[in-house]
Short mmCIF file of C-alpha atoms in Angstrom, two decimals:
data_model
loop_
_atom_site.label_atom_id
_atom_site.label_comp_id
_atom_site.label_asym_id
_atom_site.label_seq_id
_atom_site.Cartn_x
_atom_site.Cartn_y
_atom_site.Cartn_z
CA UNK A 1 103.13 -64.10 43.23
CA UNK A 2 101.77 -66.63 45.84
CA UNK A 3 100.73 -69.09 43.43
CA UNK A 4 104.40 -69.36 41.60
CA UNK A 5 105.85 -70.57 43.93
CA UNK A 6 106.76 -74.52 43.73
CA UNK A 7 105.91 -75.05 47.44
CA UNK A 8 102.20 -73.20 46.68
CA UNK A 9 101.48 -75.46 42.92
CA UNK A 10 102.40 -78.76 45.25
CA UNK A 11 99.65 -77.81 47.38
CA UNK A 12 96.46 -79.83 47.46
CA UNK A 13 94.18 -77.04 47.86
CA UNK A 14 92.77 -77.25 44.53
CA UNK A 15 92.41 -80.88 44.47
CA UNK A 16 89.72 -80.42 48.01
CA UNK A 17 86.30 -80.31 47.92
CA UNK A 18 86.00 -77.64 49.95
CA UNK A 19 85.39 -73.95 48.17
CA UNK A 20 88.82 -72.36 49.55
CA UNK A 21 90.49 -69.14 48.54
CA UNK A 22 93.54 -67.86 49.84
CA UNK A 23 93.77 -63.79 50.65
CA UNK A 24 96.44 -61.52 51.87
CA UNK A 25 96.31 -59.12 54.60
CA UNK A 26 94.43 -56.78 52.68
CA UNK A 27 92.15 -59.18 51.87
CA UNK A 28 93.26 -59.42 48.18
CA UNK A 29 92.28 -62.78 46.49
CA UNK A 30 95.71 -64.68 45.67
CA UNK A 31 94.34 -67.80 44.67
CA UNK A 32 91.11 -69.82 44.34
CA UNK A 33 90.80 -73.70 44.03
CA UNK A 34 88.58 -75.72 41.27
CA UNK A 35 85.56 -75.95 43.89
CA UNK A 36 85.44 -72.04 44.18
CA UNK A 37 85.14 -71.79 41.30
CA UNK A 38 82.53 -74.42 39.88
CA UNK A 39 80.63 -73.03 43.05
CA UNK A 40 80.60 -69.79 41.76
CA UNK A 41 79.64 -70.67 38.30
CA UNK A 42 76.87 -72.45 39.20
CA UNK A 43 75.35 -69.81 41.32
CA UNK A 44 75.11 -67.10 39.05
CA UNK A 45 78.72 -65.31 40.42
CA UNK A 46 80.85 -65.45 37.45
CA UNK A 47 84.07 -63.21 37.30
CA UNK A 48 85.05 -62.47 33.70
CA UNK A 49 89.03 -62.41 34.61
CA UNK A 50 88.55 -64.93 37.62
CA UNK A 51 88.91 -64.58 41.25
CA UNK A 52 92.43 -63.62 41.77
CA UNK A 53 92.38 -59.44 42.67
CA UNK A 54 89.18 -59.21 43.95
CA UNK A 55 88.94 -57.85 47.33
CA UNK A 56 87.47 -60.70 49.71
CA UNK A 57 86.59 -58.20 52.42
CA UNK A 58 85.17 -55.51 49.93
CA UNK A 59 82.80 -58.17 48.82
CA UNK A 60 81.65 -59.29 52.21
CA UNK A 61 80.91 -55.82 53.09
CA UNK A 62 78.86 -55.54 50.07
CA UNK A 63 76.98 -58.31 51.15
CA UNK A 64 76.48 -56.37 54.36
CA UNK A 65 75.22 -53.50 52.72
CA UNK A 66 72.49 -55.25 51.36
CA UNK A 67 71.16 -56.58 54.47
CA UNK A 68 73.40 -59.84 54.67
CA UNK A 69 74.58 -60.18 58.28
CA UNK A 70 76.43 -63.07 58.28
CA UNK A 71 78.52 -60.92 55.25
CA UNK A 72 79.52 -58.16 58.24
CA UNK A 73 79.83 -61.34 60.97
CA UNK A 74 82.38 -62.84 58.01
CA UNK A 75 84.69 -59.77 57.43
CA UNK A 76 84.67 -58.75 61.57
CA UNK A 77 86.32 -62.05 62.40
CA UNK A 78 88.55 -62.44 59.22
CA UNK A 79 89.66 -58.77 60.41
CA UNK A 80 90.86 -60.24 63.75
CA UNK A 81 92.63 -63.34 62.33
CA UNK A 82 94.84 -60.81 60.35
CA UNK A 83 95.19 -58.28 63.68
CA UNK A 84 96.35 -61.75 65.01
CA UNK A 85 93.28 -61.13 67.84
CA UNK A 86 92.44 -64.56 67.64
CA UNK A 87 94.04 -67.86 66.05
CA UNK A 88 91.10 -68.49 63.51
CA UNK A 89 87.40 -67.83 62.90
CA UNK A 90 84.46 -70.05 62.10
CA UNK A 91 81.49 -68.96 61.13
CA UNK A 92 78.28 -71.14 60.02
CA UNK A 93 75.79 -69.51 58.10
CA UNK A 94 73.24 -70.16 55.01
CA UNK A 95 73.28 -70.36 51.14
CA UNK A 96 70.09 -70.87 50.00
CA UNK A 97 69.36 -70.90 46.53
CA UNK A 98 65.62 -70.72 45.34
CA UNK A 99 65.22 -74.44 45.10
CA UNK A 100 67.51 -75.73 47.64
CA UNK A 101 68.11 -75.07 51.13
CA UNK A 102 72.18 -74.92 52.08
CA UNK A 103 74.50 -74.25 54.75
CA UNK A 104 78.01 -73.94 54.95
CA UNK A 105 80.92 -73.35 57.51
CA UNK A 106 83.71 -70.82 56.79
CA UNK A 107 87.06 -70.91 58.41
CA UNK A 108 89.34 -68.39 57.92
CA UNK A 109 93.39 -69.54 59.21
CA UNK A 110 96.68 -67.86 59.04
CA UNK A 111 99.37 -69.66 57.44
CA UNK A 112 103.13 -68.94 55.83
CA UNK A 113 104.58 -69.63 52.88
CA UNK A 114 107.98 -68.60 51.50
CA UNK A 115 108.59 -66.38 54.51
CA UNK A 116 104.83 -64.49 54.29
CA UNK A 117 101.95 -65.05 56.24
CA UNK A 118 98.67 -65.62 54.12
CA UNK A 119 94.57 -66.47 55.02
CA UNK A 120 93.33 -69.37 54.03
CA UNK A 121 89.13 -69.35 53.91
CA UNK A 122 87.47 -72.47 53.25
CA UNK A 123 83.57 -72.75 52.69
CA UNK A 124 82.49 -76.52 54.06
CA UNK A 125 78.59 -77.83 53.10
CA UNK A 126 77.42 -78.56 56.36
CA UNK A 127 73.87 -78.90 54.64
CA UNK A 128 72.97 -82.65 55.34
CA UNK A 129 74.13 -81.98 59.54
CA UNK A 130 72.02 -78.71 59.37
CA UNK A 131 69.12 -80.90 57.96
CA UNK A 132 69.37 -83.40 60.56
CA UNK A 133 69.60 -80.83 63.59
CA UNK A 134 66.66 -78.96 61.53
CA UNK A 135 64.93 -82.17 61.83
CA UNK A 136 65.42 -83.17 65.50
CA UNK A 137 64.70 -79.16 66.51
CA UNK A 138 61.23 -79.26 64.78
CA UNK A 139 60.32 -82.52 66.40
CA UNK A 140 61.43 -80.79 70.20
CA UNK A 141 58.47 -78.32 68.77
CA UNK A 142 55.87 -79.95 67.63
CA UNK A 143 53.01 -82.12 70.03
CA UNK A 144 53.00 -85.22 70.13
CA UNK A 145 49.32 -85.82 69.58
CA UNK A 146 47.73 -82.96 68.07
CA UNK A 147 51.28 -82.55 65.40
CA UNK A 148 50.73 -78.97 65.56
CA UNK A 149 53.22 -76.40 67.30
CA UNK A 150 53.53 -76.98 71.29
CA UNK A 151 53.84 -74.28 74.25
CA UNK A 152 57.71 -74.14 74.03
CA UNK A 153 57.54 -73.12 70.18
CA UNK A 154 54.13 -71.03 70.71
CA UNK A 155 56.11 -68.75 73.47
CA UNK A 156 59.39 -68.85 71.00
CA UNK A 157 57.22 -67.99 67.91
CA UNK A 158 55.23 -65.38 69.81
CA UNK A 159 58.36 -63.81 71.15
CA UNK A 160 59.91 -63.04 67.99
CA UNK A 161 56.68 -62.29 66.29
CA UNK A 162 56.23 -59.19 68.59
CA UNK A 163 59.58 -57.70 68.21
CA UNK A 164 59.34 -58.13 64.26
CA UNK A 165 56.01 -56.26 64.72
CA UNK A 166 57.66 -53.56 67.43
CA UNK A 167 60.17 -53.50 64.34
CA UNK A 168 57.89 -52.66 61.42
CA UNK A 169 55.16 -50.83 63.97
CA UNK A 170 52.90 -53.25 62.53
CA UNK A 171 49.48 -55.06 64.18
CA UNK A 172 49.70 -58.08 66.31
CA UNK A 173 46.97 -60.75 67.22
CA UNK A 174 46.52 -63.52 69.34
CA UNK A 175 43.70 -65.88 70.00
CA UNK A 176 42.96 -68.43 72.82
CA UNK A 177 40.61 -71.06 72.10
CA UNK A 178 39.03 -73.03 74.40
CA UNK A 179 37.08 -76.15 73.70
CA UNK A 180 33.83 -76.15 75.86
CA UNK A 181 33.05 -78.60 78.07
CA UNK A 182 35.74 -80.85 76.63
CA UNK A 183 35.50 -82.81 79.75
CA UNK A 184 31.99 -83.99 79.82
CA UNK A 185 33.10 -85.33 76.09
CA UNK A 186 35.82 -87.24 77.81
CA UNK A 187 34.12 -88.51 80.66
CA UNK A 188 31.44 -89.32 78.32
CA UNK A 189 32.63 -91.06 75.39
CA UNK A 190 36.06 -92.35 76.21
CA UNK A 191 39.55 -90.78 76.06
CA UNK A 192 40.76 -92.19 73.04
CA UNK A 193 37.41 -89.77 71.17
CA UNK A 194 38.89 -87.02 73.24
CA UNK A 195 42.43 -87.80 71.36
CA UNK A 196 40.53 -87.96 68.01
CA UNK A 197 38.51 -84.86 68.82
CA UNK A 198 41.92 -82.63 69.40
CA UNK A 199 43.17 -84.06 66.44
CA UNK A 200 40.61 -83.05 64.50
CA UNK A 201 40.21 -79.63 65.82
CA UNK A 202 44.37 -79.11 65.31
CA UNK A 203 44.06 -79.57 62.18
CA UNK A 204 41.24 -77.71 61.26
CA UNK A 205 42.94 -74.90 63.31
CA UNK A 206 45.98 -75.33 61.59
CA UNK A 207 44.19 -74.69 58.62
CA UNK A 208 43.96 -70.89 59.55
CA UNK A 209 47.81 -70.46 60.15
CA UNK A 210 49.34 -70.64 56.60
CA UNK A 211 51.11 -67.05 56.88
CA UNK A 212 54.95 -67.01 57.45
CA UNK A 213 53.88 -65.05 61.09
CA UNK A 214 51.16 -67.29 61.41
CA UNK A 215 51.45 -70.12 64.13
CA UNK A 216 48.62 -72.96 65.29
CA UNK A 217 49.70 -74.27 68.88
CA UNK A 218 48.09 -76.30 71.51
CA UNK A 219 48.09 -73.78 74.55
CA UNK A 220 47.66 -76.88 76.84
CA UNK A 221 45.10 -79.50 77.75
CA UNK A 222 42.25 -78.74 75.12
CA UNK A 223 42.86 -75.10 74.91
CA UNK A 224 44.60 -73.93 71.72
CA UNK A 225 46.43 -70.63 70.65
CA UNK A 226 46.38 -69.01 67.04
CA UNK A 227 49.22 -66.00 66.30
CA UNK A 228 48.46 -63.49 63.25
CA UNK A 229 51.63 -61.50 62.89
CA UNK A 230 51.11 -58.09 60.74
CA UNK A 231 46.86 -58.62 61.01
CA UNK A 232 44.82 -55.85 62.80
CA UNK A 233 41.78 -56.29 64.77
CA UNK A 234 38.84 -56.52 62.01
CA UNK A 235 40.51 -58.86 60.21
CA UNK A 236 41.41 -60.87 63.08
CA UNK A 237 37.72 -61.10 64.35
CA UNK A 238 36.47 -61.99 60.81
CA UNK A 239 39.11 -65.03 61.18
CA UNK A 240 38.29 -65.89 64.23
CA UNK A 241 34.90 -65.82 63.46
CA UNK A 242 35.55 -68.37 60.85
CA UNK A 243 37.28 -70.67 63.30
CA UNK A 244 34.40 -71.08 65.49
CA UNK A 245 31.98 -71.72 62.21
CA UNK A 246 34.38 -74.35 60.84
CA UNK A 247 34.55 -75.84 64.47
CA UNK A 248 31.02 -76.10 64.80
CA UNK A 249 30.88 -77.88 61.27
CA UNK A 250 33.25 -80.49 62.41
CA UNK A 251 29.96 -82.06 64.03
CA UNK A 252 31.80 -83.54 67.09
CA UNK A 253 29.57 -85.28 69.30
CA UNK A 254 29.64 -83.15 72.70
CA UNK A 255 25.77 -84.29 74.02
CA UNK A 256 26.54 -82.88 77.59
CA UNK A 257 27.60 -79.81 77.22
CA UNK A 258 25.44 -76.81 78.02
CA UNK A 259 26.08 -75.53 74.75
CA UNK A 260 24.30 -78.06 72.80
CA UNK A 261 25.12 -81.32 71.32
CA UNK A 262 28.11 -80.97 68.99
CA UNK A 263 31.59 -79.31 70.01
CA UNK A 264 31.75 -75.80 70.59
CA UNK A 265 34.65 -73.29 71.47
CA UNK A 266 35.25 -70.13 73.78
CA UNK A 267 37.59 -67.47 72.33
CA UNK A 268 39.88 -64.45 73.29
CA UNK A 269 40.57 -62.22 71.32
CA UNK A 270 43.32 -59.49 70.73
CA UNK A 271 45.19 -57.09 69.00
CA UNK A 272 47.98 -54.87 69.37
CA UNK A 273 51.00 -52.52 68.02
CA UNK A 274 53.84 -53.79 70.17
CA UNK A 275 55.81 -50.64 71.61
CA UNK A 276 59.04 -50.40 73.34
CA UNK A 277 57.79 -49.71 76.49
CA UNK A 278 54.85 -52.41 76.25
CA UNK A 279 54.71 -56.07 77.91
CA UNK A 280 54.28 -59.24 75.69
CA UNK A 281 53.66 -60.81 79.21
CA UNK A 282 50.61 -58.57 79.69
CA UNK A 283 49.45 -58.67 76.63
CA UNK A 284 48.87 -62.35 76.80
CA UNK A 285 47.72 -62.10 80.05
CA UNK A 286 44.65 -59.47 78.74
CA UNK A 287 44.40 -62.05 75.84
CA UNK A 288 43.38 -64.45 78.86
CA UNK A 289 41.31 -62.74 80.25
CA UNK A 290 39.22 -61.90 77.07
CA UNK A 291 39.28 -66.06 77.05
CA UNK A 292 37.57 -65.69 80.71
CA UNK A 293 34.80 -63.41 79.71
CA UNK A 294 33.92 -65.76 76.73
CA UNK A 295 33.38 -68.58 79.25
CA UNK A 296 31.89 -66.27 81.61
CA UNK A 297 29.58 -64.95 78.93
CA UNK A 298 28.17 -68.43 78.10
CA UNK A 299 30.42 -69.71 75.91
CA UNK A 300 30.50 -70.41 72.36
CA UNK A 301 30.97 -66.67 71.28
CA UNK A 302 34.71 -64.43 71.23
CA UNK A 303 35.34 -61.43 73.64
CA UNK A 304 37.74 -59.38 71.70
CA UNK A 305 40.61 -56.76 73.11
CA UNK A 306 41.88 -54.13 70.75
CA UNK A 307 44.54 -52.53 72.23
CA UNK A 308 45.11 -49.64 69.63
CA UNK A 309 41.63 -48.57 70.09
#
């Protein structure tokens, strides 16, 4: 056995912090080090007669099998290290637990011992580097003034929003809000009121995005954009019809716009079931012009497009 040999119990693999195991070529589990296997303890994976026999690959692919992808990514590329294909694999992917978020970095190398040629796969926490990039990604998304999501993410988010729904053949909406006359309150009372006044409105917006496929964004300038993944187009209006009541309640001081004294908003509307052959690009584009026949239509008020009709 591997792990009889002097050379192997001189090794420091045990003493590392690392989780490492070492397979075979059949992916057979010759050995596994302290941090394995408090690791595995802790999470819930215990193995009544250890590690050693179990069938790394075989357990990977069960992971697959149950919807884990980074399990199939794993077992492709530790496949190729043995087939000598390549000289080693790394792979980064996530551990979460239910009350912490981790990440960790496998790397699966050959080495020889005694003559034979083994695998060595070590599992590295990369959580606190993951946290930091995390950290500097959702500040490249966010605006700077309003703190809610900004065009890059709201194009990003949207993106991936319709091809879950083109996925699950479920309803997709989208509104485009439009503050009225946000100029005249500029002009009239100062910029820094206009800041406070988009503030204000964010986060009242934001307020209306607490789904998972849910996203507040500032469109650009004073216009905002509100995504309702898996929500068809009655519920939609009834939300969007709450928008425009909880902007009006705000109270904002807007005493030069045609629409009356306080802050108002102009809103498009609409809904779709993404399909393979359909066009996210036109579909925001209708969305826009629903936006455009709000204004048109004196403002204050939502002009709604319900594709599935």
């Amino acid at each position: 056995m591997l792990t009889d040999t002097p050379e192997f119990q001189q090794s420091i693999f045990d003493t590392l912090a690392d989780q490492i195991v070492v397979i075979d070529h059949d992916g057979v589990i010759l050995f596994s080090n302290r941090s394995w296997e408090t690791f595995s303890d802790n999470n819930g994976c215990v193995i009544r007669d250890g590690w050693r026999g179990i069938n790394y690959l075989e357990a990977c692919a069960a992971a697959a099998e149950s919807g884990d992808e980074f399990g199939e990514k794993a077992a492709a590329g530790i496949r190729e290290v043995i087939a000598r294909k390549r000289p080693e694999y790394r792979l980064e992917y996530p551990c979460h637990s239910p009350d912490e978020w981790r990440w960790f970095s496998m790397r699966a190398a050959p080495f020889s011992l005694a003559g034979k040629r083994f695998l060595v796969i070590s599992h590295h926490d990369i959580t606190e580097r993951k946290k930091a990039e995390e950290a500097v990604l959702e500040l490249s998304r966010i605006d700077g003034l309003t703190q809610v999501a900004n065009r890059r993410h709201f194009e990003e988010f949207l993106r991936a929003e319709w091809q879950r729904c083109l996925r699950l053949e479920m309803p997709l909406s989208l509104a485009l809000i439009d503050l009225d006359h946000f100029k005249r309150l500029n002009d009239t009372y100062g910029h820094p009121a206009g800041d406070a006044c988009l503030t204000r409105v964010a986060a009242t917006l934001g307020g209306f995005a607490q789904r998972p496929g849910d996203l507040c964004a500032r469109y650009g300038g004073e216009e905002f954009a509100l995504i309702f993944g898996n929500t068809a187009a009655l519920p939609a209006r009834g939300i969007v019809d709450g928008v425009l009541d909880a902007l009006r309640a705000l109270g904002i001081a807007n005493e030069k716009s045609s629409c009356g004294p306080k802050l108002t908003a102009s809103v498009g509307l609409g809904t779709i079931t993404p399909r393979a052959d359909g066009s996210l690009e036109d579909f925001i584009e209708a969305v826009d012009q629903s936006l455009y026949g709000a204004k048109s239509a004196g403002r204050d008020c939502v002009k709604v497009r319900n594709f599935d009709n």
